[in-house]
PDB file of C-alpha atoms in Angstrom:
ATOM      1  CA  MET A   1     -22.029 -61.289  20.594  1.00 46.00           C
ATOM      2  CA  SER A   2     -22.597 -64.455  20.070  1.00 53.00           C
ATOM      3  CA  LEU A   3     -25.080 -64.173  17.692  1.00 60.00           C
ATOM      4  CA  ASN A   4     -24.153 -66.037  14.603  1.00 66.00           C
ATOM      5  CA  ALA A   5     -25.363 -64.623  11.123  1.00 65.00           C
ATOM      6  CA  GLN A   6     -28.693 -65.285  10.585  1.00 68.00           C
ATOM      7  CA  ALA A   7     -29.233 -64.777  13.792  1.00 71.00           C
ATOM      8  CA  LEU A   8     -27.811 -61.114  13.463  1.00 78.00           C
ATOM      9  CA  ASN A   9     -30.469 -60.322  11.213  1.00 79.00           C
ATOM     10  CA  THR A  10     -33.759 -62.556  12.893  1.00 89.00           C
ATOM     11  CA  ALA A  11     -32.573 -61.764  16.170  1.00 94.00           C
ATOM     12  CA  THR A  12     -35.219 -58.795  17.533  1.00 95.00           C
ATOM     13  CA  PHE A  13     -33.747 -55.775  19.285  1.00 95.00           C
ATOM     14  CA  ALA A  14     -34.368 -56.795  22.806  1.00 96.00           C
ATOM     15  CA  GLU A  15     -32.655 -60.019  21.834  1.00 96.00           C
ATOM     16  CA  LEU A  16     -29.564 -58.009  21.190  1.00 96.00           C
ATOM     17  CA  LEU A  17     -30.405 -56.643  23.812  1.00 97.00           C
ATOM     18  CA  ALA A  18     -29.792 -59.127  26.226  1.00 96.00           C
ATOM     19  CA  GLU A  19     -26.190 -60.475  24.133  1.00 95.00           C
ATOM     20  CA  THR A  20     -25.315 -56.767  25.014  1.00 97.00           C
ATOM     21  CA  HIS A  21     -22.533 -57.129  27.848  1.00 97.00           C
ATOM     22  CA  HIS A  22     -20.896 -53.042  28.439  1.00 98.00           C
ATOM     23  CA  THR A  23     -22.448 -50.950  26.453  1.00 98.00           C
ATOM     24  CA  ALA A  24     -25.576 -50.368  24.473  1.00 98.00           C
ATOM     25  CA  VAL A  25     -25.758 -45.907  22.957  1.00 98.00           C
ATOM     26  CA  HIS A  26     -28.026 -44.647  20.421  1.00 98.00           C
ATOM     27  CA  MET A  27     -28.000 -41.121  18.030  1.00 98.00           C
ATOM     28  CA  GLU A  28     -30.421 -39.602  16.822  1.00 98.00           C
ATOM     29  CA  MET A  29     -30.769 -37.059  14.586  1.00 98.00           C
ATOM     30  CA  ARG A  30     -34.067 -36.663  12.691  1.00 97.00           C
ATOM     31  CA  ASP A  31     -35.943 -33.706  14.221  1.00 96.00           C
ATOM     32  CA  VAL A  32     -39.341 -35.207  13.239  1.00 95.00           C
ATOM     33  CA  TYR A  33     -40.089 -38.996  14.400  1.00 94.00           C
ATOM     34  CA  ALA A  34     -43.239 -40.422  12.901  1.00 90.00           C
ATOM     35  CA  VAL A  35     -43.477 -44.020  14.939  1.00 79.00           C
ATOM     36  CA  GLY A  36     -46.806 -45.595  14.953  1.00 78.00           C
ATOM     37  CA  ASP A  37     -46.771 -46.027  18.475  1.00 83.00           C
ATOM     38  CA  GLU A  38     -46.425 -42.239  19.817  1.00 88.00           C
ATOM     39  CA  ALA A  39     -48.997 -40.731  17.713  1.00 89.00           C
ATOM     40  CA  GLU A  40     -51.607 -40.735  20.357  1.00 91.00           C
ATOM     41  CA  ASP A  41     -49.189 -39.430  22.569  1.00 93.00           C
ATOM     42  CA  PHE A  42     -47.877 -36.441  20.431  1.00 94.00           C
ATOM     43  CA  GLU A  43     -51.228 -35.354  18.889  1.00 95.00           C
ATOM     44  CA  THR A  44     -52.517 -34.900  22.661  1.00 95.00           C
ATOM     45  CA  PHE A  45     -49.416 -33.040  23.961  1.00 96.00           C
ATOM     46  CA  LEU A  46     -49.523 -31.439  20.456  1.00 96.00           C
ATOM     47  CA  ARG A  47     -53.529 -30.371  22.146  1.00 97.00           C
ATOM     48  CA  THR A  48     -52.438 -30.172  25.600  1.00 97.00           C
ATOM     49  CA  GLY A  49     -48.677 -29.171  25.932  1.00 95.00           C
ATOM     50  CA  ILE A  50     -48.942 -32.231  28.673  1.00 96.00           C
ATOM     51  CA  PRO A  51     -46.529 -34.734  28.297  1.00 96.00           C
ATOM     52  CA  ASN A  52     -47.764 -38.594  29.057  1.00 94.00           C
ATOM     53  CA  LEU A  53     -44.446 -39.799  31.600  1.00 96.00           C
ATOM     54  CA  ASP A  54     -47.320 -42.913  32.239  1.00 94.00           C
ATOM     55  CA  PRO A  55     -44.644 -45.521  31.794  1.00 94.00           C
ATOM     56  CA  ALA A  56     -47.562 -47.865  31.806  1.00 92.00           C
ATOM     57  CA  ARG A  57     -48.725 -46.611  28.458  1.00 88.00           C
ATOM     58  CA  SER A  58     -47.570 -46.335  24.608  1.00 84.00           C
ATOM     59  CA  PHE A  59     -44.316 -48.624  24.309  1.00 86.00           C
ATOM     60  CA  TRP A  60     -43.074 -47.960  27.455  1.00 92.00           C
ATOM     61  CA  PRO A  61     -44.605 -50.966  29.007  1.00 93.00           C
ATOM     62  CA  HIS A  62     -42.264 -52.585  26.314  1.00 94.00           C
ATOM     63  CA  TRP A  63     -39.062 -50.639  26.522  1.00 95.00           C
ATOM     64  CA  MET A  64     -38.586 -49.792  30.364  1.00 96.00           C
ATOM     65  CA  PRO A  65     -38.185 -53.169  30.853  1.00 97.00           C
ATOM     66  CA  LEU A  66     -35.502 -53.755  28.494  1.00 97.00           C
ATOM     67  CA  VAL A  67     -33.266 -50.752  29.757  1.00 98.00           C
ATOM     68  CA  GLN A  68     -33.816 -51.824  32.883  1.00 98.00           C
ATOM     69  CA  ASP A  69     -32.630 -55.513  33.059  1.00 98.00           C
ATOM     70  CA  ALA A  70     -29.916 -54.267  30.722  1.00 98.00           C
ATOM     71  CA  VAL A  71     -28.985 -51.284  33.662  1.00 98.00           C
ATOM     72  CA  ALA A  72     -29.073 -54.548  36.165  1.00 98.00           C
ATOM     73  CA  ARG A  73     -26.377 -56.855  33.728  1.00 97.00           C
ATOM     74  CA  GLY A  74     -24.067 -54.026  33.838  1.00 98.00           C
ATOM     75  CA  VAL A  75     -24.966 -52.276  30.937  1.00 98.00           C
ATOM     76  CA  VAL A  76     -24.118 -48.589  30.443  1.00 98.00           C
ATOM     77  CA  MET A  77     -26.742 -47.158  28.067  1.00 98.00           C
ATOM     78  CA  ARG A  78     -26.108 -43.677  26.628  1.00 98.00           C
ATOM     79  CA  ARG A  79     -28.535 -41.490  23.944  1.00 98.00           C
ATOM     80  CA  ALA A  80     -27.547 -38.274  22.809  1.00 98.00           C
ATOM     81  CA  ARG A  81     -29.759 -36.549  20.235  1.00 98.00           C
ATOM     82  CA  ILE A  82     -28.762 -33.785  17.513  1.00 98.00           C
ATOM     83  CA  VAL A  83     -31.520 -31.279  17.085  1.00 98.00           C
ATOM     84  CA  SER A  84     -31.537 -28.319  15.483  1.00 97.00           C
ATOM     85  CA  GLU A  85     -32.829 -25.164  16.809  1.00 97.00           C
ATOM     86  CA  PRO A  86     -35.229 -23.767  17.575  1.00 96.00           C
ATOM     87  CA  VAL A  87     -36.912 -27.218  18.326  1.00 97.00           C
ATOM     88  CA  THR A  88     -39.604 -28.658  16.540  1.00 96.00           C
ATOM     89  CA  ASP A  89     -42.603 -29.075  18.161  1.00 96.00           C
ATOM     90  CA  TYR A  90     -41.848 -33.247  17.597  1.00 96.00           C
ATOM     91  CA  ILE A  91     -38.758 -32.923  19.082  1.00 97.00           C
ATOM     92  CA  ARG A  92     -40.400 -30.345  21.945  1.00 97.00           C
ATOM     93  CA  TYR A  93     -42.213 -33.799  23.075  1.00 96.00           C
ATOM     94  CA  GLU A  94     -39.491 -36.017  22.618  1.00 96.00           C
ATOM     95  CA  HIS A  95     -37.684 -33.660  25.690  1.00 98.00           C
ATOM     96  CA  ALA A  96     -41.215 -33.312  27.912  1.00 97.00           C
ATOM     97  CA  ILE A  97     -41.097 -37.692  27.468  1.00 97.00           C
ATOM     98  CA  THR A  98     -37.381 -38.409  28.280  1.00 98.00           C
ATOM     99  CA  PRO A  99     -37.925 -38.366  32.417  1.00 98.00           C
ATOM    100  CA  LEU A 100     -39.258 -42.038  31.186  1.00 97.00           C
ATOM    101  CA  ASN A 101     -36.071 -42.609  29.706  1.00 98.00           C
ATOM    102  CA  LEU A 102     -34.051 -41.684  32.860  1.00 98.00           C
ATOM    103  CA  GLN A 103     -36.393 -43.143  34.792  1.00 97.00           C
ATOM    104  CA  ALA A 104     -35.690 -46.216  32.774  1.00 97.00           C
ATOM    105  CA  GLY A 105     -31.549 -46.460  33.699  1.00 98.00           C
ATOM    106  CA  GLU A 106     -30.814 -44.528  30.416  1.00 98.00           C
ATOM    107  CA  ASP A 107     -28.315 -41.761  30.135  1.00 98.00           C
ATOM    108  CA  VAL A 108     -29.376 -38.877  27.536  1.00 98.00           C
ATOM    109  CA  ARG A 109     -27.647 -36.006  26.082  1.00 98.00           C
ATOM    110  CA  TRP A 110     -28.324 -32.920  24.001  1.00 98.00           C
ATOM    111  CA  LEU A 111     -26.760 -31.519  20.979  1.00 98.00           C
ATOM    112  CA  PRO A 112     -27.708 -28.747  19.347  1.00 98.00           C
ATOM    113  CA  ARG A 113     -26.812 -29.063  15.102  1.00 98.00           C
ATOM    114  CA  ARG A 114     -24.785 -26.297  14.806  1.00 97.00           C
ATOM    115  CA  HIS A 115     -22.227 -27.691  16.893  1.00 98.00           C
ATOM    116  CA  ALA A 116     -22.212 -30.800  14.879  1.00 98.00           C
ATOM    117  CA  SER A 117     -20.691 -29.688  12.071  1.00 98.00           C
ATOM    118  CA  ASP A 118     -17.396 -30.662  12.125  1.00 98.00           C
ATOM    119  CA  ILE A 119     -17.941 -33.924  13.240  1.00 98.00           C
ATOM    120  CA  ALA A 120     -18.125 -37.070  10.892  1.00 98.00           C
ATOM    121  CA  LEU A 121     -21.865 -39.369  11.419  1.00 98.00           C
ATOM    122  CA  PRO A 122     -23.372 -41.905   9.735  1.00 98.00           C
ATOM    123  CA  GLY A 123     -26.368 -41.316   7.115  1.00 97.00           C
ATOM    124  CA  ASN A 124     -28.793 -42.690   9.438  1.00 98.00           C
ATOM    125  CA  ASP A 125     -29.652 -43.192  13.370  1.00 98.00           C
ATOM    126  CA  PHE A 126     -28.139 -45.916  14.844  1.00 98.00           C
ATOM    127  CA  TRP A 127     -27.474 -48.014  18.058  1.00 98.00           C
ATOM    128  CA  LEU A 128     -24.208 -49.413  18.973  1.00 98.00           C
ATOM    129  CA  LEU A 129     -24.142 -52.384  20.769  1.00 98.00           C
ATOM    130  CA  ASP A 130     -20.738 -53.711  22.822  1.00 98.00           C
ATOM    131  CA  GLU A 131     -19.119 -51.307  20.232  1.00 97.00           C
ATOM    132  CA  ARG A 132     -19.083 -54.546  17.998  1.00 97.00           C
ATOM    133  CA  LEU A 133     -22.770 -54.582  16.291  1.00 97.00           C
ATOM    134  CA  VAL A 134     -24.670 -51.514  15.045  1.00 98.00           C
ATOM    135  CA  GLN A 135     -28.147 -51.351  14.258  1.00 97.00           C
ATOM    136  CA  PHE A 136     -28.900 -48.715  11.501  1.00 97.00           C
ATOM    137  CA  HIS A 137     -32.741 -47.475  11.496  1.00 96.00           C
ATOM    138  CA  HIS A 138     -34.039 -46.273   8.534  1.00 96.00           C
ATOM    139  CA  PHE A 139     -36.724 -43.843   8.359  1.00 94.00           C
ATOM    140  CA  THR A 140     -39.314 -41.472   5.099  1.00 92.00           C
ATOM    141  CA  GLY A 141     -38.840 -38.224   4.841  1.00 91.00           C
ATOM    142  CA  THR A 142     -41.658 -37.251   7.262  1.00 88.00           C
ATOM    143  CA  GLY A 143     -40.005 -39.863  10.050  1.00 90.00           C
ATOM    144  CA  GLY A 144     -42.017 -42.962   9.467  1.00 88.00           C
ATOM    145  CA  TRP A 145     -40.537 -46.734   9.761  1.00 90.00           C
ATOM    146  CA  ALA A 146     -39.222 -47.554   5.687  1.00 92.00           C
ATOM    147  CA  ALA A 147     -39.197 -50.968   4.496  1.00 88.00           C
ATOM    148  CA  ASP A 148     -36.400 -51.995   5.323  1.00 88.00           C
ATOM    149  CA  GLY A 149     -36.532 -50.451   8.959  1.00 89.00           C
ATOM    150  CA  LYS A 150     -33.056 -51.907  10.438  1.00 94.00           C
ATOM    151  CA  GLU A 151     -30.114 -52.730   8.716  1.00 95.00           C
ATOM    152  CA  ARG A 152     -26.956 -54.804  10.970  1.00 97.00           C
ATOM    153  CA  THR A 153     -23.013 -55.165  10.812  1.00 96.00           C
ATOM    154  CA  THR A 154     -20.632 -55.905  11.865  1.00 96.00           C
ATOM    155  CA  ASP A 155     -17.814 -54.280   9.939  1.00 97.00           C
ATOM    156  CA  PRO A 156     -15.687 -52.874  11.566  1.00 98.00           C
ATOM    157  CA  ALA A 157     -15.306 -49.582   9.499  1.00 98.00           C
ATOM    158  CA  ALA A 158     -19.442 -49.374   9.945  1.00 98.00           C
ATOM    159  CA  VAL A 159     -18.443 -49.624  13.840  1.00 98.00           C
ATOM    160  CA  ALA A 160     -15.750 -47.635  14.215  1.00 98.00           C
ATOM    161  CA  LEU A 161     -17.418 -44.749  12.516  1.00 98.00           C
ATOM    162  CA  CYS A 162     -20.705 -45.057  15.257  1.00 98.00           C
ATOM    163  CA  ALA A 163     -18.193 -44.807  17.887  1.00 98.00           C
ATOM    164  CA  THR A 164     -16.068 -42.428  16.958  1.00 98.00           C
ATOM    165  CA  ALA A 165     -19.574 -39.683  15.904  1.00 98.00           C
ATOM    166  CA  PHE A 166     -20.934 -41.011  19.486  1.00 98.00           C
ATOM    167  CA  GLU A 167     -18.406 -40.561  21.629  1.00 98.00           C
ATOM    168  CA  THR A 168     -17.589 -37.129  20.081  1.00 98.00           C
ATOM    169  CA  VAL A 169     -21.292 -36.371  20.307  1.00 98.00           C
ATOM    170  CA  TRP A 170     -22.174 -37.038  23.907  1.00 98.00           C
ATOM    171  CA  GLU A 171     -18.576 -35.156  25.230  1.00 98.00           C
ATOM    172  CA  ARG A 172     -19.847 -31.803  23.685  1.00 98.00           C
ATOM    173  CA  ALA A 173     -23.558 -32.980  24.350  1.00 98.00           C
ATOM    174  CA  VAL A 174     -26.081 -31.005  26.894  1.00 98.00           C
ATOM    175  CA  PRO A 175     -26.963 -33.231  30.032  1.00 98.00           C
ATOM    176  CA  HIS A 176     -31.101 -33.360  29.673  1.00 98.00           C
ATOM    177  CA  GLU A 177     -31.339 -32.208  32.989  1.00 97.00           C
ATOM    178  CA  LYS A 178     -29.377 -29.038  31.419  1.00 98.00           C
ATOM    179  CA  TYR A 179     -31.294 -28.461  27.906  1.00 98.00           C
ATOM    180  CA  THR A 180     -33.826 -26.142  27.409  1.00 95.00           C
ATOM    181  CA  VAL A 181     -35.875 -27.113  24.469  1.00 92.00           C
ATOM    182  CA  GLN A 182     -35.967 -23.536  22.634  1.00 80.00           C
ATOM    183  CA  ALA A 183     -39.355 -23.836  20.824  1.00 72.00           C
ATOM    184  CA  LEU A 184     -39.914 -22.212  16.811  1.00 66.00           C
TER     185      LEU A 184
END
């Protein structure tokens, strides 16, 4: 990546992704997220059981073009989710809206947490861009963004940990189309 250290800390994720040339992988390891841009759709899903799959709603109008542009440039985007089973209501919701991730161009897999016990995992969710830059995500205990919601590093040890963890999870995980959520 051509960003200097200061730009690395001040760049938006969209700018970082625009500088990505080969791979962008995302590891999610929480069973509950409570981020504001999903709140309304999540509440509706809880009431009705019907996911909002309108790509013009919520955060999708911002996310989908970023992914589509990256994929069009040849970036392979993969997302792995480690989940407890039976899954939480939030994971049921996340599974139900994942067709939009796929439509944008991401590949998504799910790994039941019981199959991850022997994998060395970082303590936080992360994005790994071109196996050079890690963006860790920091959340509160209830799933909202923490005040210091992200941390970026190019430290080789952190990059290696995240790359190895992601690839190990990916190999064991179930493709979205084959994963069936087991609700509480």
